[in-house]
Amino acid sequence: GLLGFPISDEMPVLDANGHATPGRFSRFQGGTIYWSQQTGALETHGEIRNLYEKVLGGPRGELGYPISDEKTWPGTNIRYNDFQKGVVVWSPESGARAVTELELYLSWVRAGSMDDGIFDSSCEIITYTSVWVDGNCIEQDRRRPSGHAGDSYNIDARYPFASMRAGTDIRFKIRVDDWDQCSDNDYLASLEKQFDITSFWGMDNGADGVYAGHPSTHKSGDAPRLNTVKYDFRISPPSLLDPKKHFRVQAWWRFDNPKTEKLSREMYANTFRDVDVTGNWFEEFLNPFDSLFYELAYDQLAAKGTCFGMSLEALYALNSASLFAEPIYRYPLTSATQQVLNLKHGYQIGASSIRWIIHELTNLEAVRPTQVLARVRELLARGERALISMFDLSDFRGHTVLAHSVLNTASPPRILVADPNCPWTEAANDSSYLEIRNNDTFRFVSNDTVRYQSQTIVGGLLPGTVMYHTPFYVLDGQPRTPFWEIVQGLSLLLGGVLIVFGDAATEGLKGDGADFYSGADRKVRPNGIPGMARIPLLDAGPQAVELYAQQGHLARKIEMALKGVKNGQYKLNLRSATNAVVISLPIADQARDNVRFSELRSTRPLVEAATTEELKVGGFKYAVLLDDRGRDYRSFDVTLQIAKKAATRIGAAKYGPELIIENPGPARPLAIRIATREAGEVKRSVVKVAADMAHGAIRIRPQDAATVHGNLVVERLSSIGGGVLRREVVSAKPEGQ
C-alpha cells in the first residue's frame, strides 16, 4: 500500500519532559501513523509529514494529532492533512505550509479620486461590513462610522479564525455609501472577497496576504471606475513576536530602503485627510496651497528613499496598528508594500509632525543627545519605542531610524536601532547604533561606517548635526497638511509656513528684526524667531527644498536673503491664516534677491522684492483668503519687473478687492488675472493695464465695491501711499475672452 512495511514497533508519544503519553505512533517505509483516543489512527507522509515532525514538533507541537489522512483537494493538485489545531497544505509551487489560525484585518477605504461636484468635491463615506466563515454570518452590514467620514476611513476591524481546517471558507463584503445631508445616501461601490485553500486563504497573492489599494469588485453609476474606491486589508496569522529572537530578524524589514522618484497626486490625497480631489479646478482655486505643497514639498519626498516611512510603519506594526502583522521581516518588497511605506513617509511633513519638530528644535534641551537617550529609556521602560531622526544643518536632509533597545553595558551607552539602509544579516548583528558620548554629542554607526556625528551645543546655537526623537503618539493618526491648521485659524498650533524651492538658497532669515539663520556661519538660532523652525526633509530628492514653519502667532515681518546657486528659477511661498503669496522668479548664479513680508498679522501684508540683477521679470500671486470683514477669497496673479535699484511691491487694501503695486523698470503693459468667490459663485476675469499706466506705483480698485469683475479704476501714484498722478477706468473681461 501507500505506506509500505512498518519500520518500527508501535511506540508511545513522549511529552516535552520525555515521559510517555497515551498517544501512539508507528513508522512505515512511506509515512507515519499516529493514534490518540480522541482522533483514532491516521497517517501522514511526504513533505507534510516532514514539516509536521521535524519543524512543528509532531503531536506535542502546536498542531496536535492528525484528524484526517493526507488527501487531495477536489479539482486541484493541492494536498493536505487536517490536525486538531490547524492544517498543513502542500502544493507543487509552495511546498508544505502550516496554518493554525488566521486574522482578517479590514483597514482603510479611500474614495479620494471621487469628485462629488462643485462645493462638495469629495465624498463623505459610510462603510457597511459583513463577514462569513463556513457559511455562517459573524457580522452583517455593520455600519462604520456611526455618522460619516471624509473621503477616507479606517475601518480598523479584526476578525480571528481559530483551528483552521482545509475546508475553512472565509468571505467578506465592504459596501461604501456616500453620505448625503439632503437626500438618501448614494451607493458608491463594494468589495467582495472569498478565501479558501485554493489561494492559501488569500496569502498566495505575492505579498503574504497584504492587499493595499485593492479596487472594488462592484460599483454604481456614481463611481466612474472600479478603482475609484480602493481598500486596504490583510489576511494572515495574528501578530506574534518571539521574545527569544533578535528584534531586527522579526520586527524589521528584510529589504533595503526603497526609492520612488515621484509620489503621485493620488498618494498625496491619500496621505493627508484635508486634501480633496486633486485635479479638480474648484479645489485648486479654493485651496491653492494644496497644489503648491504637493509640488514644492511632497512629490520628491521619497526620491532618495523612504527611511521615515519604513521606520514609522514598523512602529505602527509594533503598536498593532499596521496593515502588516508581526513579524514584518517575512514581508517582501512588493508594490503594495512600497505603496504603504510611501504613504507613511509623507507623515513627516504633516501638521502634527511639524509641530513636534518645532517643539524639539526650539528647545535646545530636547535635542541634547543625553536627553534623547533619557527619553528613549523612559519609553522603553513603558514598553514603547520611538523614531530617531538625524540631519545636517548644511542642507537639512537627514535620516530616520527606529530605536528598539539601549545597551547600557557599553561605554559610552548605545541606542540600538533598526536602520532602513541596513536590513538584518547574521554578520551585521547589532551594527546599527547611536553612541551617546559624555560630552553630550552623538555618533551614528551603521555597518561599521560613521554616518552622522555631532558637535557640542554652544551659545544657544544648534550644532551642525542634530538628532531628535519622535514617540508614536505624535504620529498615530492620518495627518492634515500644515495648511489646515493655518486656515482654521489655529495660530497657536501653526501660524504660518514658508517654502523655498528651486535654484536659490537662503543666506539669511530674519523675523521682527531678530536673526533666525545666517548663511555666513550656517547656524540656526532656535529662539531668534520665537516658535520658528526649519523642518528637515528626510530622504528627499535632489532638488533643494527649504520648509520653515512657525508655531504661535506669525512674526509681523519676515525678511529673506536668497542667493542663486546656478542660473535657474525658484519659487517662494508664504502661507498665513489670511493670505497666500507665491513668488516665481528667475535667478542668476551667485545673484542675490531680498524678499520682505511686512504687516503679516493683518489681512493685507505688503510683499517687497529686490535684486542685485539689472532687471528681470517674475510672477506674483497674491491671495486674500479672509479679510477683516469676513469676506473670503480673492486672488491677483500678475507678472512684474524687478530692477536693481528699486524694489517691487504688491499688497491689498484692508477692505474690499483693492490692489496696490509698485512695478519698477521700463514701461510695459500688465495683465492681472483676478479670481474671487462671490455669493457662492466662482468668478475669474482679466484686467489689462496699458504700458503708460502700468509702471511705478499704481492702485487698482473697482468702481462698484460689490464686484471686482466690472469696471476698475487704475490710478498712477507718486509712491505707495502717495498722491494720484493720473486716473483711468478699464474693464475686466471674463477670462478666456
C-alpha positions as a printed Julia matrix, in Angstrom:
737×3 Matrix{Float64}:
   0.0     0.0     0.0
   0.89    3.68    0.25
   2.89    3.35    3.46
   4.74    0.1     2.75
   6.13   -2.09    5.51
   6.45   -0.96    9.13
   9.95    0.05   10.17
   9.23    0.49   13.87
   7.13   -1.02   16.61
   4.17    0.88   17.95
   5.64    3.38   20.39
   4.28    5.94   22.85
   4.35    9.63   22.0
   6.58   11.38   24.54
   5.77   14.7    26.18
   8.21   17.62   26.49
   9.83   16.02   29.55
  10.37   12.65   27.83
   7.51   10.89   29.62
   5.17    8.52   27.76
   1.66    9.74   26.91
  -1.41    7.68   25.91
  -0.8     8.57   22.26
   0.89    6.1    19.94
   2.7     6.12   16.59
   4.25    3.61   14.16
   6.69    4.4    11.4
   6.38    2.83    7.94
   8.51    2.95    4.81
   6.29    5.65    3.33
   4.97    7.55    6.33
   3.79    7.53    9.94
   0.51    6.54   11.6
  -0.49    8.45   14.74
  -3.18    7.34   17.19
  -4.92    9.03   20.09
  -8.15    8.19   21.86
  -9.76   11.4    20.57
  -8.67   11.11   16.92
  -8.16    7.45   16.12
  -5.38    6.21   13.81
  -4.46    8.48   10.87
  -1.43    8.74    8.58
   0.91   11.48    7.38
   3.58   11.17    4.71
   5.86   13.08    2.34
   6.64   16.76    2.79
   3.61   17.25    5.01
   4.99   14.67    7.47
   8.47   16.21    7.3
   7.13   19.66    8.2
   4.85   18.26   10.9
   7.52   16.15   12.6
  10.82   17.93   12.0
   9.76   21.58   12.19
   6.47   21.75   14.07
   7.21   19.19   16.78
   4.72   16.48   15.85
   1.79   15.7    18.22
   3.27   17.7    21.1
   3.69   20.78   18.88
   1.18   23.48   18.02
  -0.88   21.28   15.64
  -1.66   18.3    17.91
  -2.67   14.96   16.35
  -3.86   14.49   12.76
  -7.64   14.3    12.34
  -7.53   13.25    8.67
  -5.35   11.2     6.37
  -3.46   13.11    3.69
  -5.95   13.99    0.94
  -6.18   15.88   -2.36
  -8.45   18.92   -2.61
 -11.02   18.21   -5.37
 -10.13   19.57   -8.81
  -6.59   20.62   -7.8
  -3.14   19.19   -7.13
  -3.24   20.61   -3.58
  -2.78   18.04   -0.8
  -3.48   18.49    2.91
  -3.73   16.96    6.37
  -6.14   18.37    8.95
  -4.91   18.39   12.54
  -6.53   19.1    15.9
  -5.38   22.73   15.87
  -4.77   23.53   12.23
  -3.96   22.25    8.77
  -0.85   21.55    6.68
  -1.24   22.28    2.97
   1.1    21.18    0.17
   1.27   22.4    -3.44
   3.94   21.9    -6.12
   4.61   25.66   -6.2
   4.91   26.33   -2.47
   5.7    23.01   -0.8
   4.25   22.26    2.64
   2.91   25.1     4.8
   1.03   25.06    8.08
  -1.66   27.42    9.34
  -3.29   27.18   12.75
  -5.26   30.43   12.95
  -5.85   33.49   10.79
  -6.88   37.08   11.29
  -8.77   39.2     8.77
  -7.93   42.88    9.24
 -10.04   45.46    7.41
  -8.25   48.8     7.29
  -8.56   51.85    5.01
 -11.27   52.6     2.49
 -10.37   55.51    0.21
 -12.5    57.38   -2.29
 -10.06   60.24   -2.86
 -10.43   60.13   -6.64
 -14.2    60.59   -6.37
 -15.4    64.05   -7.43
 -18.71   64.85   -5.76
 -19.17   68.13   -7.63
 -18.74   71.86   -7.06
 -18.76   72.91   -3.38
 -18.73   69.21   -2.4
 -15.68   67.93   -4.21
 -15.09   64.87   -2.04
 -17.36   62.2    -0.69
 -18.35   61.59    2.91
 -18.17   57.84    3.08
 -20.03   55.31    5.23
 -19.0    51.65    5.26
 -21.06   48.52    5.91
 -19.15   45.29    6.61
 -20.32   41.69    6.51
 -18.17   38.63    7.3
 -18.93   34.91    6.88
 -16.97   31.81    7.85
 -18.07   28.42    6.52
 -21.38   29.99    5.51
 -22.12   31.32    9.0
 -22.53   35.1     9.26
 -20.47   36.57   12.1
 -21.19   40.21   11.19
 -23.95   41.58    8.98
 -23.94   45.09    7.44
 -22.25   46.72   10.41
 -22.1    50.46    9.84
 -18.89   52.4    10.47
 -18.64   55.19   11.46
 -21.93   55.94   13.19
 -22.0    59.29   11.39
 -19.91   59.72    8.29
 -16.23   60.09    7.43
 -14.46   62.18    4.81
 -13.15   60.66    1.58
 -11.15   58.06    3.54
 -11.89   55.96    6.6
 -10.01   53.36    8.63
 -12.44   50.55    9.48
  -9.81   49.08   11.84
 -11.71   45.82   12.42
 -10.18   42.41   13.17
 -11.82   39.01   12.79
 -10.0    35.95   14.24
 -10.4    32.45   12.81
  -9.04   29.72   15.09
  -8.44   25.99   14.41
  -8.2    26.28   10.65
  -9.25   23.3     8.51
  -8.78   22.5     4.85
 -12.45   23.26    4.24
 -12.48   26.61    6.05
 -14.14   29.19    3.79
 -13.85   32.92    4.65
 -15.81   35.61    2.87
 -16.32   39.32    3.47
 -18.05   42.28    1.87
 -17.49   46.01    2.32
 -20.2    48.29    0.95
 -19.36   52.01    0.62
 -22.02   54.73    0.52
 -21.68   58.48    0.03
 -23.5    60.35    2.8
 -25.93   63.0     1.62
 -27.43   65.51    4.03
 -30.31   66.48    1.76
 -31.37   63.1     0.37
 -30.82   59.38    0.71
 -27.22   58.22    0.84
 -25.78   57.13   -2.51
 -24.31   53.67   -3.04
 -20.79   54.04   -4.48
 -19.1    50.66   -4.64
 -18.41   47.42   -2.83
 -15.68   44.85   -2.42
 -16.42   41.13   -2.09
 -13.65   38.59   -1.45
 -13.59   34.87   -0.74
 -10.6    32.98    0.67
 -10.16   29.21    0.77
  -7.47   26.55    0.47
  -7.0    27.14   -3.28
  -5.41   30.56   -2.62
  -3.97   29.5     0.74
  -6.67   31.74    2.19
  -5.53   34.81    0.27
  -1.88   34.56    1.28
  -0.71   33.41   -2.17
  -1.03   36.95   -3.58
   2.74   37.54   -3.63
   2.55   39.84   -0.6
   1.78   37.32    2.16
  -1.86   38.34    2.38
  -1.41   42.13    2.35
  -3.69   43.99   -0.06
  -3.11   47.74   -0.49
  -5.16   49.84   -2.89
  -7.36   46.91   -3.96
 -10.08   48.05   -6.4
 -13.8    47.49   -5.92
 -15.45   44.41   -7.37
 -18.79   46.18   -7.92
 -19.72   49.83   -8.45
 -22.62   52.15   -9.04
 -23.01   54.74  -11.77
 -21.67   57.4    -9.38
 -18.27   55.69   -9.32
 -16.74   56.06  -12.8
 -14.28   53.16  -12.38
 -13.81   50.14  -10.15
 -10.64   51.72   -8.76
 -12.48   54.92   -7.78
 -12.89   53.37   -4.33
  -9.9    51.41   -3.01
  -9.38   49.19    0.01
  -6.53   48.13    2.29
  -6.9    44.81    4.1
  -4.88   41.82    5.26
  -5.44   38.15    5.97
  -2.62   36.42    7.85
  -1.72   34.71   11.11
  -2.15   37.13   14.05
   0.79   39.27   15.09
   3.28   37.4    17.23
   6.85   38.2    18.27
   9.18   35.7    19.92
  10.98   37.43   22.82
  13.85   34.96   22.45
  14.65   36.09   18.91
  16.53   39.2    17.84
  14.4    42.3    17.26
  15.61   43.02   13.74
  15.08   39.47   12.46
  11.4    39.79   13.41
  10.19   43.38   13.76
  12.21   44.95   10.95
  12.15   44.82    7.16
  14.31   42.37    5.25
  14.87   44.72    2.27
  16.92   47.87    1.67
  15.49   51.38    1.74
  13.36   51.64   -1.46
  13.1    54.82   -3.55
  10.25   56.37   -5.5
  11.27   59.1    -7.93
   7.94   60.94   -7.77
   4.98   60.45   -5.46
   1.62   60.74   -7.2
  -1.12   63.26   -6.55
  -3.38   60.38   -5.56
  -0.82   59.32   -2.94
  -0.74   62.94   -1.73
  -4.53   62.96   -1.3
  -4.4    59.6     0.49
  -1.69   60.82    2.87
  -3.42   63.97    4.13
  -7.02   63.95    5.29
  -7.68   67.59    4.38
  -6.63   67.24    0.72
  -9.64   66.76   -1.51
  -9.82   65.61   -5.09
  -6.6    66.63   -6.78
  -7.03   67.98  -10.26
 -10.46   69.43   -9.54
 -10.25   73.04  -10.7
 -12.56   74.31   -7.98
 -10.42   72.79   -5.24
  -7.3    74.16   -6.92
  -8.93   77.58   -6.8
 -10.07   77.46   -3.18
  -7.03   75.63   -1.81
  -4.03   76.74   -3.86
  -1.73   75.68   -1.05
  -2.69   72.02   -1.58
  -1.25   72.02   -5.08
   1.8    74.08   -4.11
   2.58   71.91   -1.1
   2.49   68.87   -3.38
   4.76   70.46   -6.0
   7.2    72.12   -3.6
   7.46   69.78   -0.62
   5.83   66.41   -1.34
   6.34   64.94   -4.8
  10.1    64.24   -4.47
   9.98   63.34   -0.8
  10.86   59.66   -1.42
  13.3    60.18   -4.31
  16.28   59.07   -2.2
  14.44   56.57   -0.04
  11.67   56.04    2.48
  13.59   55.89    5.74
  10.88   57.73    7.66
   8.11   55.63    6.14
   9.9    52.33    6.85
  10.61   53.31   10.45
   7.11   54.65   11.07
   5.31   51.64    9.55
   7.45   49.32   11.68
   6.42   51.39   14.72
   2.78   51.06   13.65
   3.21   47.27   13.42
   4.67   47.14   16.93
   1.55   49.0    18.12
  -0.81   46.61   16.24
  -1.95   49.49   14.02
  -0.37   48.39   10.74
  -1.55   46.63    7.63
   1.43   44.32    8.29
   1.33   41.74   11.09
   4.39   40.87   13.13
   6.86   39.54   12.32
   7.14   42.06    9.48
  10.5    40.54    8.48
   8.54   37.95    6.46
   7.13   40.53    4.02
   8.9    41.02    0.68
   9.17   44.38   -1.05
   6.15   44.44   -3.35
   4.24   47.29   -4.98
   1.69   47.02   -2.16
   4.43   47.22    0.49
   6.06   50.22   -1.14
   2.71   51.96   -1.5
   2.15   51.76    2.26
   5.71   52.88    3.05
   5.42   55.84    0.66
   2.19   56.91    2.3
   3.69   56.81    5.79
   6.81   58.62    4.52
   4.63   61.65    3.85
   3.58   61.84    7.51
   6.87   63.62    8.24
   5.5    66.87    6.77
   2.04   66.61    8.31
   0.9    69.26   10.75
   1.37   67.15   13.9
   4.9    66.14   12.89
   5.87   69.72   12.07
   4.52   70.94   15.41
   6.58   68.28   17.19
   9.74   69.2    15.27
   9.26   72.88   16.12
   8.84   71.92   19.78
  12.03   69.86   19.74
  14.25   72.17   17.67
  13.3    75.32   19.56
  14.08   73.59   22.86
  17.82   73.03   22.95
  17.46   70.65   25.89
  15.28   68.34   23.77
  17.96   67.84   21.11
  20.8    67.15   23.52
  21.86   63.54   22.87
  21.85   62.72   26.6
  18.24   63.94   26.82
  17.25   61.9    23.77
  18.82   58.84   25.44
  16.88   59.54   28.65
  13.59   59.87   26.78
  14.17   56.67   24.81
  14.91   54.84   28.07
  11.65   56.13   29.57
   9.67   54.93   26.56
  11.33   51.5    26.58
  10.52   51.13   30.29
   6.84   51.57   29.36
   7.11   49.03   26.53
   7.14   51.73   23.84
   9.63   52.6    21.12
  10.43   55.77   19.2
  11.81   57.12   15.97
  15.1    58.99   15.98
  15.87   61.45   13.19
  19.25   62.97   12.38
  20.08   65.75    9.93
  22.82   68.18    8.97
  22.18   71.92    9.05
  24.1    72.28    5.78
  21.12   71.04    3.76
  18.51   69.84    6.3
  18.38   66.42    4.71
  18.72   63.52    7.04
  17.83   60.01    8.09
  15.34   58.31   10.4
  15.8    55.04   12.31
  13.75   53.05   14.82
  15.2    52.84   18.34
  14.45   49.39   19.75
  16.7    49.0    22.82
  19.52   50.54   24.85
  22.84   48.82   25.51
  23.69   50.17   28.96
  26.72   47.91   29.37
  28.56   49.68   26.55
  30.77   52.63   27.34
  29.6    55.1    26.21
  25.99   53.8    26.16
  24.39   52.89   22.85
  20.88   53.19   21.49
  20.43   50.13   19.27
  18.43   50.99   16.17
  16.88   49.39   13.12
  18.29   51.21   10.09
  16.36   51.3     6.79
  19.71   51.18    4.99
  20.85   48.1     6.91
  18.49   45.1     6.96
  19.32   42.22    9.29
  22.09   39.78    8.46
  23.78   37.36   10.81
  27.1    39.05   10.1
  25.76   42.54   10.8
  24.33   41.62   14.22
  23.89   44.91   16.14
  25.99   47.06   13.84
  23.45   49.93   13.72
  23.57   52.1    16.82
  23.77   55.62   18.2
  26.66   56.16   20.55
  25.86   58.82   23.19
  29.05   60.42   24.45
  29.74   62.03   27.8
  30.31   65.48   26.24
  26.69   65.48   25.01
  27.47   64.57   21.42
  26.47   61.51   19.41
  27.85   59.27   16.7
  25.65   57.14   14.42
  27.33   53.97   13.18
  25.79   51.58   10.67
  27.63   48.67    9.03
  30.83   49.83   10.71
  30.59   53.23    8.97
  30.06   56.54   10.78
  27.05   58.15    9.1
  26.41   61.15   11.38
  28.22   62.71   14.31
  27.56   65.91   16.2
  29.37   68.69   17.96
  28.56   70.22   21.32
  25.82   72.83   21.72
  27.44   76.21   22.28
  25.99   79.66   22.82
  22.34   78.83   22.18
  23.02   77.65   18.61
  22.02   74.34   17.11
  25.1    72.21   16.36
  25.95   71.32   12.77
  24.32   67.89   13.15
  21.15   67.37   15.18
  19.14   64.41   16.45
  15.66   64.3    17.99
  13.2    61.57   18.95
   9.53   61.2    17.99
   7.22   58.96   20.07
   4.37   57.02   18.49
   1.55   59.2    19.84
   2.73   62.14   17.72
   2.16   60.17   14.5
  -0.58   57.69   15.39
  -3.24   59.05   13.04
  -3.68   60.26    9.48
  -2.23   63.79    9.39
  -3.5    67.02    7.94
  -1.34   69.37    5.91
   0.06   72.39    7.78
  -2.33   74.4     5.61
  -5.33   73.05    7.53
  -4.19   74.31   10.91
  -3.39   77.7     9.43
  -6.65   78.12    7.53
  -8.68   77.06   10.58
  -7.13   79.94   12.47
  -5.37   77.63   14.93
  -2.5    80.07   15.16
  -1.23   78.65   18.44
  -0.62   75.41   16.55
   0.85   76.75   13.31
   0.91   80.43   12.5
   2.5    80.15    9.07
   4.52   78.1     6.61
   7.26   79.31    4.29
   8.71   77.22    1.44
  11.67   77.94   -0.85
  12.12   75.62   -3.82
  14.47   75.72   -6.79
  17.81   77.25   -7.68
  18.12   79.67   -4.76
  19.31   79.06   -1.21
  18.62   81.1     1.9
  21.58   83.15    3.09
  19.71   84.84    5.87
  16.31   84.81    7.54
  15.04   87.42    9.98
  11.77   87.88   11.8
  10.81   91.12   13.51
  14.47   92.14   13.35
  15.81   89.0    15.05
  18.17   86.64   13.21
  16.98   83.07   12.74
  19.56   81.83   10.25
  22.76   83.23    8.82
  24.47   81.68    5.83
  27.79   83.15    6.9
  28.2    80.75    9.83
  25.47   78.26    8.79
  24.0    78.42   12.29
  20.37   78.31   13.34
  19.32   80.34   16.38
  16.34   78.41   17.77
  14.99   81.41   19.68
  15.81   84.0    17.02
  12.2    83.97   15.82
  10.05   82.54   18.63
   8.36   79.32   17.59
  10.03   79.06   14.17
  11.97   76.06   12.91
  13.33   74.81    9.64
  11.81   71.39    9.01
  14.19   68.64    7.82
  13.07   66.65    4.78
  14.2    63.07    5.26
  15.26   61.12    2.14
  14.01   63.94   -0.09
  15.04   64.23   -3.74
  17.93   66.09   -5.34
  16.06   69.39   -5.73
  16.74   71.6    -2.7
  13.62   72.45   -0.69
  13.55   74.67    2.38
  10.49   74.31    4.6
  10.01   76.69    7.52
   7.09   76.73    9.94
   6.22   78.93   12.9
   4.13   77.91   15.87
   2.15   80.61   17.62
   1.42   83.98   16.06
   3.32   84.63   12.84
   6.05   87.26   13.01
   4.91   90.7    11.88
   7.8    91.0     9.46
   9.92   88.3     7.78
  12.91   89.05    5.58
  14.76   86.51    3.46
  18.13   86.92    1.75
  18.45   84.49   -1.17
  21.45   83.53   -3.29
  21.37   81.89   -6.71
  23.15   78.52   -6.69
  23.05   78.35  -10.51
  21.29   80.01  -13.41
  17.7    78.95  -12.96
  14.44   79.73  -11.18
  12.95   79.46   -7.72
   9.57   79.65   -6.04
   8.87   81.22   -2.67
   5.55   80.51   -0.97
   4.23   82.08    2.23
   1.02   80.83    3.83
  -0.6    82.55    6.8
  -4.08   82.33    8.3
  -5.44   85.0     5.96
  -3.1    85.14    2.97
  -1.16   83.07    0.46
   1.69   84.54   -1.57
   3.59   82.77   -4.34
   6.62   84.38   -5.99
   8.21   82.73   -9.05
  11.45   84.37  -10.16
  14.46   83.63  -12.34
  17.83   84.0   -10.66
  21.41   84.06  -11.92
  24.24   82.08  -10.38
  25.58   83.99   -7.34
  22.97   86.75   -7.72
  21.2    87.98   -4.6
  17.5    88.59   -4.06
  15.89   90.02   -0.95
  12.22   89.32   -0.21
  10.4    91.02    2.65
   6.92   90.36    4.03
   5.55   93.01    6.39
   2.26   93.51    8.26
   1.88   89.72    8.32
  -0.64   89.75   11.16
  -3.05   91.79    9.07
  -5.13   90.61    6.11
  -3.13   92.86    3.76
   0.59   92.08    4.09
   2.95   94.02    1.87
   5.36   91.97   -0.24
   8.63   93.55   -1.41
  11.29   92.03   -3.67
  14.71   93.45   -4.59
  17.63   92.06   -6.6
  21.27   92.64   -7.47
  20.47   91.84  -11.11
  19.84   94.7   -13.54
  16.29   93.73  -14.5
  14.19   90.58  -14.51
  10.57   89.58  -14.77
   8.7    87.2   -12.46
   5.27   86.06  -11.35
   3.49   87.21   -8.2
   0.31   85.56   -6.93
  -1.28   87.38   -4.02
  -4.36   85.85   -2.38
  -6.51   87.23    0.42
  -8.27   84.22    1.9
 -10.23   86.09    4.55
 -10.36   89.84    5.13
 -11.18   91.83    8.27
 -14.89   91.8     7.41
 -15.04   88.06    6.86
 -15.24   88.17    3.05
 -13.36   85.24    1.67
 -11.06   84.56   -1.23
  -9.81   86.95   -3.79
  -6.56   86.45   -5.66
  -4.47   88.51   -8.04
  -1.97   86.92  -10.41
   0.41   89.27  -12.2
   3.84   89.36  -13.87
   6.02   92.2   -12.55
   9.51   93.57  -13.13
  12.28   93.64  -10.53
  15.05   96.18  -11.06
  18.42   96.59   -9.39
  17.87   99.95   -7.77
  14.15   99.82   -6.99
  12.03   97.33   -5.04
   8.92   95.7    -6.46
   5.9    95.76   -4.14
   2.45   94.22   -4.1
  -0.28   94.34   -1.46
  -4.01   94.59   -0.87
  -6.34   97.06    0.76
  -7.67   96.31    4.23
 -11.24   96.06    2.96
 -12.55   95.15   -0.46
 -10.77   93.92   -3.59
  -8.23   96.75   -3.95
  -4.67   96.07   -5.11
  -1.53   98.22   -4.86
   1.57   97.57   -6.97
   4.96   99.16   -7.4
   6.4    97.97  -10.71
   9.85   99.47  -11.48
  11.73   99.35  -14.76
  10.67  100.3   -18.28
   7.01  100.81  -19.12
   5.26   97.61  -20.23
   1.59   96.59  -20.15
   0.21   94.47  -17.34
  -2.35   91.68  -17.41
  -3.8    90.96  -13.98
  -5.77   87.74  -13.54
  -8.39   88.09  -10.82
 -10.33   85.3    -9.11
 -12.98   85.66   -6.41
 -15.73   83.77   -4.7
 -18.86   85.91   -4.51
 -22.23   84.71   -3.19
 -21.12   81.11   -3.54
 -20.07   81.59   -7.15
 -16.56   81.41   -8.55
 -15.68   84.26  -10.89
 -12.49   84.8   -12.88
 -11.51   87.7   -15.09
  -8.53   89.55  -16.58
  -7.84   93.27  -16.47
  -5.29   94.75  -18.88
  -3.43   97.94  -18.0
  -1.69   99.95  -20.72
   2.08  100.43  -20.53
   1.91  104.15  -19.73
  -0.22  103.4   -16.65
   1.49  100.17  -15.58
   4.87  101.25  -14.24
   5.81  102.91  -10.99
   3.26  102.9    -8.16
  -0.32  102.06   -9.13
  -3.56  101.3    -7.35
  -6.43   99.29   -8.83
  -9.91   99.4    -7.3
 -13.4    98.57   -8.55
 -15.9   101.3    -9.41
 -18.58   99.12   -7.84
 -17.39   97.88   -4.45
 -19.65   94.84   -4.78
 -17.55   93.22   -7.53
 -14.08   93.35   -8.96
 -15.17   91.88  -12.28
 -16.67   95.04  -13.8
 -15.1    98.46  -14.39
 -11.93   99.18  -12.44
 -10.24  102.46  -11.64
  -6.49  102.42  -12.28
  -4.54  105.19  -10.54
  -0.88  106.07  -11.03
   0.55  107.26   -7.73
   3.56  109.34   -6.82
   4.54  106.47   -4.48
   2.9   103.74   -2.45
   0.61  105.72   -0.18
   1.27  108.91   -2.19
  -0.98  111.17   -4.25
  -2.77  110.33   -7.5
  -0.94  111.47  -10.67
  -3.36  110.04  -13.23
  -6.6   108.05  -13.26
  -8.23  105.82  -15.9
 -11.15  103.37  -15.99
 -10.64   99.93  -17.55
 -12.98   96.96  -17.86
 -12.28   93.5   -16.53
 -13.03   90.82  -19.11
 -14.06   87.25  -18.29
 -11.01   85.0   -18.52
 -10.69   83.45  -21.96
 -12.21   86.38  -23.86
